[in-house]
């Protein structure tokens, strides 16, 4: 049902990826925004490329992106693109390669299309509502699924926003945790979606709708959960774009011990 919108989202992300990688090779400037987060020419160029492509393809849809001024008229539109043109700008600045492009389509507050592109590797993760989750690399595509593991749990921690609060929760798991790894941006959800980890917790208000929308549907369609700590699904195109309660990502609800 959402194949055309998915194709447009992937194409927009691919175009932005080229621009991002060109800037990544240079000595770029880093600015600090009002919220004290970093922004670079790559964020801005990617935002411009993606926004223009999406608007041309679907002029009737609203757009919410991290790097453009929010237009409250989107609240009255059933269709909204939610975009993070460069998720993991801190990682981009540090040049550790762990940054992504996130593009999602929202229909009546629910995610129906999600695309996450890892520019450095060329990997593409994508999903549509009730259409499954997929992974693409070098033209090869395969459907992905979460692991069934509920014992030797592999935990992914945020590079930028990890806190003692999450460590206290993870202490409840005891010997059930087999491994902990720090991973940047939306890559955490993608790794859980393809069965390479089981859990990631962010109990803070550091993420926004553009951080979670695309990876949420990818993880959901792979059989996992990307939810609020109270167990409900995150909804989108709200007036307040911050995920105030944080999030939990997991392969199985059984693995969530909050």
PDB file of C-alpha atoms in Angstrom:
ATOM      1  CA  UNK A   1       0.000   0.000   0.000  1.00  0.00           C
ATOM      2  CA  UNK A   2       2.878   2.369   0.768  1.00  0.00           C
ATOM      3  CA  UNK A   3       5.328   1.211  -1.908  1.00  0.00           C
ATOM      4  CA  UNK A   4       5.424   4.509  -3.816  1.00  0.00           C
ATOM      5  CA  UNK A   5       6.052   6.579  -0.701  1.00  0.00           C
ATOM      6  CA  UNK A   6       8.739   4.113   0.373  1.00  0.00           C
ATOM      7  CA  UNK A   7      10.531   4.423  -2.968  1.00  0.00           C
ATOM      8  CA  UNK A   8      10.447   8.222  -2.714  1.00  0.00           C
ATOM      9  CA  UNK A   9      11.847   8.140   0.825  1.00  0.00           C
ATOM     10  CA  UNK A  10      14.703   5.830  -0.176  1.00  0.00           C
ATOM     11  CA  UNK A  11      15.572   7.975  -3.196  1.00  0.00           C
ATOM     12  CA  UNK A  12      15.579  11.153  -1.098  1.00  0.00           C
ATOM     13  CA  UNK A  13      17.868   9.503   1.433  1.00  0.00           C
ATOM     14  CA  UNK A  14      20.231   8.235  -1.250  1.00  0.00           C
ATOM     15  CA  UNK A  15      20.567  11.730  -2.722  1.00  0.00           C
ATOM     16  CA  UNK A  16      21.291  13.186   0.701  1.00  0.00           C
ATOM     17  CA  UNK A  17      23.801  10.450   1.475  1.00  0.00           C
ATOM     18  CA  UNK A  18      26.072  11.575  -1.365  1.00  0.00           C
ATOM     19  CA  UNK A  19      26.134  15.153  -0.096  1.00  0.00           C
ATOM     20  CA  UNK A  20      26.789  14.041   3.482  1.00  0.00           C
ATOM     21  CA  UNK A  21      29.749  11.873   2.491  1.00  0.00           C
ATOM     22  CA  UNK A  22      31.286  14.676   0.438  1.00  0.00           C
ATOM     23  CA  UNK A  23      31.235  16.981   3.458  1.00  0.00           C
ATOM     24  CA  UNK A  24      32.404  14.198   5.787  1.00  0.00           C
ATOM     25  CA  UNK A  25      35.700  14.036   3.888  1.00  0.00           C
ATOM     26  CA  UNK A  26      36.383  17.732   4.471  1.00  0.00           C
ATOM     27  CA  UNK A  27      37.335  19.870   7.456  1.00  0.00           C
ATOM     28  CA  UNK A  28      33.877  21.214   8.239  1.00  0.00           C
ATOM     29  CA  UNK A  29      32.740  23.779  10.784  1.00  0.00           C
ATOM     30  CA  UNK A  30      30.576  22.861  13.763  1.00  0.00           C
ATOM     31  CA  UNK A  31      27.917  25.252  15.057  1.00  0.00           C
ATOM     32  CA  UNK A  32      26.047  24.945  18.355  1.00  0.00           C
ATOM     33  CA  UNK A  33      22.268  25.381  18.260  1.00  0.00           C
ATOM     34  CA  UNK A  34      20.095  26.939  20.962  1.00  0.00           C
ATOM     35  CA  UNK A  35      19.490  23.519  22.505  1.00  0.00           C
ATOM     36  CA  UNK A  36      23.302  23.101  22.711  1.00  0.00           C
ATOM     37  CA  UNK A  37      23.364  20.327  20.131  1.00  0.00           C
ATOM     38  CA  UNK A  38      25.836  20.480  17.228  1.00  0.00           C
ATOM     39  CA  UNK A  39      24.928  21.157  13.609  1.00  0.00           C
ATOM     40  CA  UNK A  40      27.080  21.091  10.475  1.00  0.00           C
ATOM     41  CA  UNK A  41      26.811  21.905   6.788  1.00  0.00           C
ATOM     42  CA  UNK A  42      26.010  18.225   6.252  1.00  0.00           C
ATOM     43  CA  UNK A  43      22.882  18.442   8.439  1.00  0.00           C
ATOM     44  CA  UNK A  44      21.690  21.505   6.556  1.00  0.00           C
ATOM     45  CA  UNK A  45      22.473  20.210   3.059  1.00  0.00           C
ATOM     46  CA  UNK A  46      20.854  16.856   3.749  1.00  0.00           C
ATOM     47  CA  UNK A  47      17.781  18.601   5.126  1.00  0.00           C
ATOM     48  CA  UNK A  48      17.499  20.746   2.004  1.00  0.00           C
ATOM     49  CA  UNK A  49      17.882  17.816  -0.402  1.00  0.00           C
ATOM     50  CA  UNK A  50      15.407  15.565   1.379  1.00  0.00           C
ATOM     51  CA  UNK A  51      12.798  18.266   1.975  1.00  0.00           C
ATOM     52  CA  UNK A  52      12.851  19.441  -1.639  1.00  0.00           C
ATOM     53  CA  UNK A  53      12.571  15.905  -2.998  1.00  0.00           C
ATOM     54  CA  UNK A  54       9.702  14.949  -0.688  1.00  0.00           C
ATOM     55  CA  UNK A  55       7.811  18.177  -1.375  1.00  0.00           C
ATOM     56  CA  UNK A  56       8.143  17.686  -5.113  1.00  0.00           C
ATOM     57  CA  UNK A  57       6.841  14.118  -4.913  1.00  0.00           C
ATOM     58  CA  UNK A  58       4.037  14.780  -2.407  1.00  0.00           C
ATOM     59  CA  UNK A  59       3.296  18.520  -2.191  1.00  0.00           C
ATOM     60  CA  UNK A  60       0.129  17.866  -0.204  1.00  0.00           C
ATOM     61  CA  UNK A  61       2.036  16.196   2.670  1.00  0.00           C
ATOM     62  CA  UNK A  62       3.434  18.202   5.592  1.00  0.00           C
ATOM     63  CA  UNK A  63       7.075  17.901   6.651  1.00  0.00           C
ATOM     64  CA  UNK A  64       8.669  17.990  10.097  1.00  0.00           C
ATOM     65  CA  UNK A  65      12.467  17.967  10.110  1.00  0.00           C
ATOM     66  CA  UNK A  66      15.094  18.626  12.751  1.00  0.00           C
ATOM     67  CA  UNK A  67      16.832  21.384  10.821  1.00  0.00           C
ATOM     68  CA  UNK A  68      13.870  23.396   9.491  1.00  0.00           C
ATOM     69  CA  UNK A  69      11.421  25.666  11.282  1.00  0.00           C
ATOM     70  CA  UNK A  70       8.381  23.785  12.508  1.00  0.00           C
ATOM     71  CA  UNK A  71       5.117  24.729  10.824  1.00  0.00           C
ATOM     72  CA  UNK A  72       2.186  24.082  13.155  1.00  0.00           C
ATOM     73  CA  UNK A  73      -0.118  23.598  10.154  1.00  0.00           C
ATOM     74  CA  UNK A  74       1.221  20.024  10.033  1.00  0.00           C
ATOM     75  CA  UNK A  75      -0.998  19.267  13.027  1.00  0.00           C
ATOM     76  CA  UNK A  76      -4.022  19.461  10.730  1.00  0.00           C
ATOM     77  CA  UNK A  77      -2.523  17.193   8.060  1.00  0.00           C
ATOM     78  CA  UNK A  78      -3.089  13.430   8.146  1.00  0.00           C
ATOM     79  CA  UNK A  79       0.161  12.865   6.234  1.00  0.00           C
ATOM     80  CA  UNK A  80       3.468  14.116   7.621  1.00  0.00           C
ATOM     81  CA  UNK A  81       7.029  13.253   6.644  1.00  0.00           C
ATOM     82  CA  UNK A  82       9.252  13.231   9.735  1.00  0.00           C
ATOM     83  CA  UNK A  83      12.937  13.560   8.920  1.00  0.00           C
ATOM     84  CA  UNK A  84      16.244  13.540  10.726  1.00  0.00           C
ATOM     85  CA  UNK A  85      18.614  14.516   7.910  1.00  0.00           C
ATOM     86  CA  UNK A  86      21.642  13.492   9.973  1.00  0.00           C
ATOM     87  CA  UNK A  87      20.924  11.456  13.090  1.00  0.00           C
ATOM     88  CA  UNK A  88      24.016  11.310  15.256  1.00  0.00           C
ATOM     89  CA  UNK A  89      25.646  14.630  14.424  1.00  0.00           C
ATOM     90  CA  UNK A  90      27.980  14.225  17.414  1.00  0.00           C
ATOM     91  CA  UNK A  91      29.221  10.978  15.885  1.00  0.00           C
ATOM     92  CA  UNK A  92      29.587  12.717  12.529  1.00  0.00           C
ATOM     93  CA  UNK A  93      31.717  15.402  14.173  1.00  0.00           C
ATOM     94  CA  UNK A  94      33.829  12.783  15.959  1.00  0.00           C
ATOM     95  CA  UNK A  95      34.119  10.889  12.657  1.00  0.00           C
ATOM     96  CA  UNK A  96      33.305   7.511  14.193  1.00  0.00           C
ATOM     97  CA  UNK A  97      30.990   6.638  11.242  1.00  0.00           C
ATOM     98  CA  UNK A  98      27.914   5.968  13.409  1.00  0.00           C
ATOM     99  CA  UNK A  99      25.365   8.347  11.934  1.00  0.00           C
ATOM    100  CA  UNK A 100      22.233   7.813   9.854  1.00  0.00           C
ATOM    101  CA  UNK A 101      19.555   9.413   7.726  1.00  0.00           C
ATOM    102  CA  UNK A 102      16.048   8.810   9.086  1.00  0.00           C
ATOM    103  CA  UNK A 103      12.931   9.347   6.963  1.00  0.00           C
ATOM    104  CA  UNK A 104       9.439   8.341   8.077  1.00  0.00           C
ATOM    105  CA  UNK A 105       5.906   8.922   6.869  1.00  0.00           C
ATOM    106  CA  UNK A 106       3.170   9.404   9.440  1.00  0.00           C
ATOM    107  CA  UNK A 107      -0.500   8.795   8.721  1.00  0.00           C
ATOM    108  CA  UNK A 108      -2.923   9.875  11.439  1.00  0.00           C
ATOM    109  CA  UNK A 109      -0.209   9.869  14.126  1.00  0.00           C
ATOM    110  CA  UNK A 110       1.126   6.389  13.284  1.00  0.00           C
ATOM    111  CA  UNK A 111       4.271   5.500  11.335  1.00  0.00           C
ATOM    112  CA  UNK A 112       3.491   3.791   8.020  1.00  0.00           C
ATOM    113  CA  UNK A 113       6.864   4.078   6.242  1.00  0.00           C
ATOM    114  CA  UNK A 114      10.354   4.115   7.703  1.00  0.00           C
ATOM    115  CA  UNK A 115      13.805   4.331   6.126  1.00  0.00           C
ATOM    116  CA  UNK A 116      17.161   4.406   7.898  1.00  0.00           C
ATOM    117  CA  UNK A 117      20.292   4.782   5.790  1.00  0.00           C
ATOM    118  CA  UNK A 118      23.835   4.393   7.142  1.00  0.00           C
ATOM    119  CA  UNK A 119      25.855   6.570   4.745  1.00  0.00           C
ATOM    120  CA  UNK A 120      29.288   5.124   5.503  1.00  0.00           C
ATOM    121  CA  UNK A 121      28.342   1.500   4.761  1.00  0.00           C
ATOM    122  CA  UNK A 122      25.545   2.117   2.260  1.00  0.00           C
ATOM    123  CA  UNK A 123      23.203  -0.066   4.332  1.00  0.00           C
ATOM    124  CA  UNK A 124      19.491   0.655   4.057  1.00  0.00           C
ATOM    125  CA  UNK A 125      16.889  -0.536   6.544  1.00  0.00           C
ATOM    126  CA  UNK A 126      13.251  -0.002   5.647  1.00  0.00           C
ATOM    127  CA  UNK A 127       9.710  -1.040   6.497  1.00  0.00           C
ATOM    128  CA  UNK A 128       6.072  -0.309   5.739  1.00  0.00           C
ATOM    129  CA  UNK A 129       3.067  -0.872   7.964  1.00  0.00           C
ATOM    130  CA  UNK A 130       2.160  -4.595   7.853  1.00  0.00           C
ATOM    131  CA  UNK A 131       4.703  -5.025   5.057  1.00  0.00           C
ATOM    132  CA  UNK A 132       7.675  -6.435   6.954  1.00  0.00           C
ATOM    133  CA  UNK A 133      11.155  -5.053   7.583  1.00  0.00           C
ATOM    134  CA  UNK A 134      14.055  -5.320   5.159  1.00  0.00           C
ATOM    135  CA  UNK A 135      17.792  -4.794   4.930  1.00  0.00           C
ATOM    136  CA  UNK A 136      19.606  -3.817   1.743  1.00  0.00           C
ATOM    137  CA  UNK A 137      23.334  -3.713   0.999  1.00  0.00           C
ATOM    138  CA  UNK A 138      25.026  -3.613  -2.416  1.00  0.00           C
ATOM    139  CA  UNK A 139      21.713  -4.283  -4.142  1.00  0.00           C
ATOM    140  CA  UNK A 140      21.001  -7.421  -2.123  1.00  0.00           C
ATOM    141  CA  UNK A 141      17.779  -7.365  -0.106  1.00  0.00           C
ATOM    142  CA  UNK A 142      16.659  -9.645   2.701  1.00  0.00           C
ATOM    143  CA  UNK A 143      13.795  -9.608   5.168  1.00  0.00           C
ATOM    144  CA  UNK A 144      14.915  -9.188   8.755  1.00  0.00           C
ATOM    145  CA  UNK A 145      13.558 -10.431  12.077  1.00  0.00           C
ATOM    146  CA  UNK A 146      14.407  -9.940  15.731  1.00  0.00           C
ATOM    147  CA  UNK A 147      16.086 -12.719  17.665  1.00  0.00           C
ATOM    148  CA  UNK A 148      14.129 -15.049  19.943  1.00  0.00           C
ATOM    149  CA  UNK A 149      16.697 -14.701  22.681  1.00  0.00           C
ATOM    150  CA  UNK A 150      15.414 -14.031  26.210  1.00  0.00           C
ATOM    151  CA  UNK A 151      18.423 -15.152  28.236  1.00  0.00           C
ATOM    152  CA  UNK A 152      21.882 -14.040  27.085  1.00  0.00           C
ATOM    153  CA  UNK A 153      20.709 -10.509  26.312  1.00  0.00           C
ATOM    154  CA  UNK A 154      22.898  -8.179  24.267  1.00  0.00           C
ATOM    155  CA  UNK A 155      22.341  -4.567  25.313  1.00  0.00           C
ATOM    156  CA  UNK A 156      23.019  -1.474  23.189  1.00  0.00           C
ATOM    157  CA  UNK A 157      23.785   1.776  24.995  1.00  0.00           C
ATOM    158  CA  UNK A 158      23.626   5.291  23.586  1.00  0.00           C
ATOM    159  CA  UNK A 159      26.949   6.974  22.919  1.00  0.00           C
ATOM    160  CA  UNK A 160      25.562  10.453  23.590  1.00  0.00           C
ATOM    161  CA  UNK A 161      22.864  10.136  26.241  1.00  0.00           C
ATOM    162  CA  UNK A 162      23.675   7.093  28.379  1.00  0.00           C
ATOM    163  CA  UNK A 163      23.109   7.711  32.112  1.00  0.00           C
ATOM    164  CA  UNK A 164      23.305   6.143  35.565  1.00  0.00           C
ATOM    165  CA  UNK A 165      19.508   5.842  35.477  1.00  0.00           C
ATOM    166  CA  UNK A 166      19.723   3.287  32.677  1.00  0.00           C
ATOM    167  CA  UNK A 167      22.567   1.477  34.437  1.00  0.00           C
ATOM    168  CA  UNK A 168      20.396   1.124  37.538  1.00  0.00           C
ATOM    169  CA  UNK A 169      17.636  -0.481  35.477  1.00  0.00           C
ATOM    170  CA  UNK A 170      20.074  -2.800  33.732  1.00  0.00           C
ATOM    171  CA  UNK A 171      21.376  -3.923  37.111  1.00  0.00           C
ATOM    172  CA  UNK A 172      18.029  -5.731  37.546  1.00  0.00           C
ATOM    173  CA  UNK A 173      18.964  -8.067  34.719  1.00  0.00           C
ATOM    174  CA  UNK A 174      21.987  -9.490  36.527  1.00  0.00           C
ATOM    175  CA  UNK A 175      23.497 -12.463  34.747  1.00  0.00           C
ATOM    176  CA  UNK A 176      20.907 -12.288  31.935  1.00  0.00           C
ATOM    177  CA  UNK A 177      23.048  -9.661  30.199  1.00  0.00           C
ATOM    178  CA  UNK A 178      25.691 -11.275  28.008  1.00  0.00           C
ATOM    179  CA  UNK A 179      27.135  -8.126  26.454  1.00  0.00           C
ATOM    180  CA  UNK A 180      26.955  -4.319  26.473  1.00  0.00           C
ATOM    181  CA  UNK A 181      27.933  -2.180  23.533  1.00  0.00           C
ATOM    182  CA  UNK A 182      27.848   1.551  22.823  1.00  0.00           C
ATOM    183  CA  UNK A 183      26.223   2.359  19.475  1.00  0.00           C
ATOM    184  CA  UNK A 184      25.261   5.680  17.911  1.00  0.00           C
ATOM    185  CA  UNK A 185      22.027   6.983  16.410  1.00  0.00           C
ATOM    186  CA  UNK A 186      19.239   4.831  14.926  1.00  0.00           C
ATOM    187  CA  UNK A 187      21.710   2.008  14.345  1.00  0.00           C
ATOM    188  CA  UNK A 188      20.671   0.556  17.718  1.00  0.00           C
ATOM    189  CA  UNK A 189      17.120  -0.168  16.552  1.00  0.00           C
ATOM    190  CA  UNK A 190      18.383  -1.570  13.262  1.00  0.00           C
ATOM    191  CA  UNK A 191      20.723  -4.030  14.975  1.00  0.00           C
ATOM    192  CA  UNK A 192      17.921  -5.264  17.224  1.00  0.00           C
ATOM    193  CA  UNK A 193      15.657  -5.566  14.173  1.00  0.00           C
ATOM    194  CA  UNK A 194      18.108  -7.848  12.419  1.00  0.00           C
ATOM    195  CA  UNK A 195      18.674 -10.027  15.476  1.00  0.00           C
ATOM    196  CA  UNK A 196      22.119  -8.780  16.507  1.00  0.00           C
ATOM    197  CA  UNK A 197      21.028  -7.414  19.907  1.00  0.00           C
ATOM    198  CA  UNK A 198      18.002  -7.598  22.189  1.00  0.00           C
ATOM    199  CA  UNK A 199      17.640  -4.438  24.251  1.00  0.00           C
ATOM    200  CA  UNK A 200      18.254  -0.681  24.393  1.00  0.00           C
ATOM    201  CA  UNK A 201      16.840   1.725  26.987  1.00  0.00           C
ATOM    202  CA  UNK A 202      16.800   5.521  26.993  1.00  0.00           C
ATOM    203  CA  UNK A 203      15.075   6.903  30.096  1.00  0.00           C
ATOM    204  CA  UNK A 204      15.448  10.586  29.285  1.00  0.00           C
ATOM    205  CA  UNK A 205      13.961  13.338  27.152  1.00  0.00           C
ATOM    206  CA  UNK A 206      16.902  13.632  24.752  1.00  0.00           C
ATOM    207  CA  UNK A 207      15.160  12.157  21.692  1.00  0.00           C
ATOM    208  CA  UNK A 208      12.534  13.683  19.440  1.00  0.00           C
ATOM    209  CA  UNK A 209      10.052  12.366  16.916  1.00  0.00           C
ATOM    210  CA  UNK A 210      12.605  12.443  14.085  1.00  0.00           C
ATOM    211  CA  UNK A 211      14.956  10.238  16.132  1.00  0.00           C
ATOM    212  CA  UNK A 212      12.404   7.499  16.746  1.00  0.00           C
ATOM    213  CA  UNK A 213       9.821   7.437  13.925  1.00  0.00           C
ATOM    214  CA  UNK A 214      11.706   5.586  11.180  1.00  0.00           C
ATOM    215  CA  UNK A 215      13.528   3.107  13.440  1.00  0.00           C
ATOM    216  CA  UNK A 216      10.302   2.404  15.340  1.00  0.00           C
ATOM    217  CA  UNK A 217       8.466   0.922  12.381  1.00  0.00           C
ATOM    218  CA  UNK A 218      11.538  -1.005  11.238  1.00  0.00           C
ATOM    219  CA  UNK A 219      11.847  -2.656  14.636  1.00  0.00           C
ATOM    220  CA  UNK A 220       8.087  -3.215  14.910  1.00  0.00           C
ATOM    221  CA  UNK A 221       7.839  -4.864  11.503  1.00  0.00           C
ATOM    222  CA  UNK A 222      10.814  -7.066  12.364  1.00  0.00           C
ATOM    223  CA  UNK A 223       8.790  -8.382  15.302  1.00  0.00           C
ATOM    224  CA  UNK A 224      10.200  -6.175  18.053  1.00  0.00           C
ATOM    225  CA  UNK A 225       9.118  -3.271  20.234  1.00  0.00           C
ATOM    226  CA  UNK A 226      10.024   0.420  20.203  1.00  0.00           C
ATOM    227  CA  UNK A 227       7.808   1.806  22.931  1.00  0.00           C
ATOM    228  CA  UNK A 228       7.525   4.246  25.823  1.00  0.00           C
ATOM    229  CA  UNK A 229       8.639   2.939  29.242  1.00  0.00           C
ATOM    230  CA  UNK A 230       4.953   2.544  30.220  1.00  0.00           C
ATOM    231  CA  UNK A 231       4.496   0.004  27.418  1.00  0.00           C
ATOM    232  CA  UNK A 232       2.576   2.143  24.914  1.00  0.00           C
ATOM    233  CA  UNK A 233       3.651   2.839  21.348  1.00  0.00           C
ATOM    234  CA  UNK A 234       5.083   6.278  20.632  1.00  0.00           C
ATOM    235  CA  UNK A 235       2.701   8.391  18.544  1.00  0.00           C
ATOM    236  CA  UNK A 236       3.671  11.144  16.116  1.00  0.00           C
ATOM    237  CA  UNK A 237       2.839  14.556  14.694  1.00  0.00           C
ATOM    238  CA  UNK A 238       2.215  15.958  18.150  1.00  0.00           C
ATOM    239  CA  UNK A 239       2.554  19.613  19.108  1.00  0.00           C
ATOM    240  CA  UNK A 240       5.397  18.711  21.459  1.00  0.00           C
ATOM    241  CA  UNK A 241       7.901  16.752  19.374  1.00  0.00           C
ATOM    242  CA  UNK A 242      10.037  15.600  22.322  1.00  0.00           C
ATOM    243  CA  UNK A 243       9.799  12.002  23.540  1.00  0.00           C
ATOM    244  CA  UNK A 244       9.421  13.159  27.130  1.00  0.00           C
ATOM    245  CA  UNK A 245       9.289   9.713  28.707  1.00  0.00           C
ATOM    246  CA  UNK A 246      12.165   8.169  26.809  1.00  0.00           C
ATOM    247  CA  UNK A 247      11.979   4.809  25.069  1.00  0.00           C
ATOM    248  CA  UNK A 248      12.611   1.092  25.275  1.00  0.00           C
ATOM    249  CA  UNK A 249      13.664  -1.038  22.312  1.00  0.00           C
ATOM    250  CA  UNK A 250      13.550  -4.803  22.594  1.00  0.00           C
ATOM    251  CA  UNK A 251      13.129  -7.999  20.631  1.00  0.00           C
ATOM    252  CA  UNK A 252      10.565  -9.353  23.114  1.00  0.00           C
ATOM    253  CA  UNK A 253       8.334  -7.783  25.765  1.00  0.00           C
ATOM    254  CA  UNK A 254       9.641 -10.448  28.146  1.00  0.00           C
ATOM    255  CA  UNK A 255      13.053  -8.769  28.000  1.00  0.00           C
ATOM    256  CA  UNK A 256      11.759  -5.463  29.387  1.00  0.00           C
ATOM    257  CA  UNK A 257      12.298  -5.273  33.147  1.00  0.00           C
ATOM    258  CA  UNK A 258      11.330  -1.742  34.200  1.00  0.00           C
TER     259      UNK A 258
END
